[in-house]
CSV table of C-alpha atoms in Angstrom, one decimal:
chain,number,residue,atom,x,y,z
O,1,MET,CA,0.0,0.0,0.0
O,2,PRO,CA,1.4,3.4,-0.8
O,3,PRO,CA,2.2,5.4,2.3
O,4,PHE,CA,-0.3,8.2,1.6
O,5,LEU,CA,-3.3,5.9,1.7
O,6,LEU,CA,-5.2,5.1,4.9
O,7,ASP,CA,-5.4,1.6,6.2
O,8,ASN,CA,-8.6,-0.4,6.6
O,9,VAL,CA,-8.6,0.0,10.4
O,10,THR,CA,-8.7,3.8,10.1
O,11,LEU,CA,-11.3,3.7,7.4
O,12,ASP,CA,-13.5,1.4,9.5
O,13,GLN,CA,-13.0,3.8,12.5
O,14,ALA,CA,-14.1,6.6,10.3
O,15,GLY,CA,-17.2,4.7,9.2
O,16,ARG,CA,-18.2,4.0,12.8
O,17,LEU,CA,-17.7,7.6,13.6
O,18,LEU,CA,-20.0,8.7,10.8
O,19,ALA,CA,-22.7,6.4,12.2
O,20,VAL,CA,-22.3,8.0,15.6
O,21,LEU,CA,-22.4,11.5,14.2
O,22,ARG,CA,-25.4,10.7,12.1
O,23,GLY,CA,-27.2,9.2,15.1
O,24,ALA,CA,-26.6,12.3,17.1
O,25,GLY,CA,-27.6,14.6,14.2
O,26,LEU,CA,-24.2,16.3,14.2
O,27,ARG,CA,-22.1,17.7,11.4
O,28,VAL,CA,-18.3,17.9,11.3
O,29,ALA,CA,-15.6,20.0,9.6
O,30,THR,CA,-11.8,19.5,9.7
O,31,ALA,CA,-8.8,21.9,9.8
O,32,GLU,CA,-5.7,20.0,8.9
O,33,SER,CA,-2.0,20.8,8.6
O,34,CYS,CA,0.4,17.9,8.9
O,35,THR,CA,-2.2,15.3,7.8
O,36,GLY,CA,-2.9,17.2,4.6
O,37,GLY,CA,-6.6,16.4,4.4
O,38,LEU,CA,-6.4,12.7,5.5
O,39,VAL,CA,-9.0,13.1,8.2
O,40,ALA,CA,-11.5,14.5,5.7
O,41,ALA,CA,-10.5,11.8,3.2
O,42,SER,CA,-11.1,9.0,5.8
O,43,LEU,CA,-14.6,10.3,6.4
O,44,THR,CA,-15.5,11.0,2.8
O,45,HIS,CA,-14.2,7.6,1.8
O,46,HIS,CA,-17.7,6.3,2.8
O,47,ALA,CA,-20.7,6.7,0.6
O,48,GLY,CA,-23.3,8.9,2.1
O,49,SER,CA,-20.9,10.9,4.3
O,50,SER,CA,-22.2,14.2,2.9
O,51,ASP,CA,-25.0,14.1,5.4
O,52,VAL,CA,-22.4,14.4,8.2
O,53,VAL,CA,-19.3,16.0,6.7
O,54,GLU,CA,-19.4,19.7,5.9
O,55,GLY,CA,-15.9,19.8,4.5
O,56,GLY,CA,-12.3,20.6,5.5
O,57,PHE,CA,-9.5,23.0,5.3
O,58,VAL,CA,-5.9,22.0,4.4
O,59,THR,CA,-3.8,24.8,5.9
O,60,TYR,CA,-0.3,23.6,5.6
O,61,SER,CA,1.4,27.0,5.7
O,62,ASN,CA,1.0,29.7,8.3
O,63,GLY,CA,-0.3,32.0,5.7
O,64,MET,CA,-3.1,29.6,4.9
O,65,LYS,CA,-3.9,29.2,8.6
O,66,THR,CA,-4.3,33.0,8.7
O,67,THR,CA,-6.1,33.4,5.4
O,68,LEU,CA,-8.6,30.5,5.6
O,69,LEU,CA,-9.0,30.0,9.4
O,70,GLY,CA,-8.3,33.5,10.8
O,71,VAL,CA,-5.4,32.4,13.0
O,72,ASP,CA,-3.8,35.5,14.3
O,73,PRO,CA,-0.3,36.0,12.9
O,74,GLY,CA,0.8,37.2,16.3
O,75,LEU,CA,-0.3,34.0,17.9
O,76,LEU,CA,1.7,32.0,15.3
O,77,ALA,CA,4.8,34.2,16.0
O,78,ARG,CA,4.5,33.8,19.7
O,79,HIS,CA,3.6,30.0,19.9
O,80,GLY,CA,4.5,28.6,16.5
O,81,ALA,CA,2.4,26.5,14.2
O,82,VAL,CA,2.7,23.4,16.3
O,83,SER,CA,1.2,24.5,19.6
O,84,ALA,CA,-2.0,24.2,21.7
O,85,GLU,CA,-2.8,27.8,20.9
O,86,THR,CA,-2.6,27.3,17.1
O,87,ALA,CA,-4.6,24.1,17.2
O,88,ALA,CA,-7.3,25.8,19.2
O,89,ALA,CA,-7.4,28.8,16.9
O,90,MET,CA,-7.6,26.5,13.9
O,91,ALA,CA,-10.6,24.5,15.3
O,92,ASP,CA,-12.3,27.7,16.4
O,93,GLY,CA,-11.7,29.3,13.0
O,94,ALA,CA,-13.3,26.3,11.2
O,95,LEU,CA,-16.3,26.5,13.5
O,96,VAL,CA,-16.8,30.2,12.7
O,97,ARG,CA,-16.3,29.8,8.9
O,98,VAL,CA,-18.5,26.7,8.6
O,99,PRO,CA,-21.8,27.8,10.3
O,100,ALA,CA,-23.6,24.5,9.5
O,101,THR,CA,-21.1,22.4,11.5
O,102,ASP,CA,-21.4,21.3,15.1
O,103,ILE,CA,-17.9,19.9,15.8
O,104,THR,CA,-14.5,20.8,14.3
O,105,VAL,CA,-11.2,19.1,14.7
O,106,SER,CA,-7.8,20.6,13.9
O,107,ILE,CA,-4.4,19.0,13.6
O,108,THR,CA,-1.0,20.6,13.5
O,109,GLY,CA,2.3,18.8,14.0
O,110,ILE,CA,5.7,17.7,12.8
O,111,ALA,CA,5.4,14.5,10.8
O,112,GLY,CA,9.1,14.5,9.9
O,113,PRO,CA,11.5,13.3,8.9
O,114,GLY,CA,13.0,16.8,9.5
O,115,GLY,CA,11.7,19.9,11.2
O,116,GLY,CA,11.9,18.8,14.8
O,117,SER,CA,13.7,20.3,17.8
O,118,ALA,CA,14.3,19.5,21.4
O,119,ALA,CA,11.2,21.4,22.4
O,120,LYS,CA,9.1,20.2,19.5
O,121,PRO,CA,10.3,16.8,18.3
O,122,VAL,CA,9.4,15.0,15.2
O,123,GLY,CA,6.1,13.1,15.9
O,124,LEU,CA,4.7,15.9,18.0
O,125,VAL,CA,1.1,16.6,17.0
O,126,TRP,CA,-1.4,19.1,18.6
O,127,PHE,CA,-5.1,18.5,18.2
O,128,ALA,CA,-8.1,20.6,19.1
O,129,THR,CA,-11.8,20.0,18.9
O,130,ALA,CA,-14.4,22.7,19.1
O,131,ARG,CA,-18.1,22.2,19.6
O,132,ARG,CA,-20.7,24.8,18.9
O,133,ASN,CA,-21.8,26.4,22.2
O,134,GLY,CA,-19.1,24.5,24.0
O,135,ALA,CA,-15.5,24.6,25.0
O,136,THR,CA,-12.5,24.1,22.7
O,137,VAL,CA,-10.3,21.2,24.0
O,138,THR,CA,-6.6,20.6,23.0
O,139,LEU,CA,-4.5,17.6,23.3
O,140,SER,CA,-0.9,16.7,22.2
O,141,ARG,CA,0.7,13.4,21.4
O,142,VAL,CA,4.2,12.4,20.3
O,143,PHE,CA,3.9,9.5,17.8
O,144,ASP,CA,6.7,7.2,16.9
O,145,GLY,CA,7.6,6.0,13.4
O,146,ASP,CA,8.2,7.5,10.0
O,147,ARG,CA,6.2,10.3,8.3
O,148,ALA,CA,3.5,8.0,7.0
O,149,SER,CA,3.1,6.3,10.4
O,150,VAL,CA,2.9,9.7,12.3
O,151,ARG,CA,0.2,10.9,9.9
O,152,GLN,CA,-1.7,7.6,10.2
O,153,GLN,CA,-1.7,7.7,14.0
O,154,ALA,CA,-2.7,11.4,13.9
O,155,VAL,CA,-5.7,10.6,11.8
O,156,ALA,CA,-6.8,7.8,14.1
O,157,GLN,CA,-6.4,10.1,17.1
O,158,ALA,CA,-8.4,12.9,15.5
O,159,LEU,CA,-11.3,10.6,14.7
O,160,ASP,CA,-11.3,9.4,18.3
O,161,LEU,CA,-11.4,13.0,19.5
O,162,ILE,CA,-14.3,13.8,17.3
O,163,GLY,CA,-16.2,10.8,18.7
O,164,GLN,CA,-15.4,12.0,22.3
O,165,ARG,CA,-16.9,15.4,21.5
O,166,VAL,CA,-20.2,13.9,20.4
O,167,HIS,CA,-21.2,13.2,24.0
O,168,SER,CA,-19.5,16.2,25.6
O,169,SER,CA,-19.9,20.0,25.4
């Protein structure tokens, strides 16, 4: 399997999540950086996903995070693209820009193989979920493996986080 494709476990996870969202009457949107749209791809892989998935933003550069999601350039300068603050701003920005959505998830990280530092190692990924009329929640993980593995694990974590937000505010 080419490294950019999602495995069947992740696609099955996405299918189960769609059923949960559908049952709760909720819609989702994504804001992705290091995963390059793979969360949205995992969800839209399934026929009929349009009743749950509003869409997604791929904001790989800081400029796109600012232009498409409204992330403050000052926030990016202070905290960097890979931070809790940026992940939260991305999720909040998607929620504002997609009024028909109920839950958003954002992902920003260092998939590697380069780009890491002692403070922000390769494999560090920040996530945020925002829920309409609810709090924005952030989470970080440091994943092991090569670039494809880090991205795959990040997608699975993002899907799990969306599922958690279905039953919380």
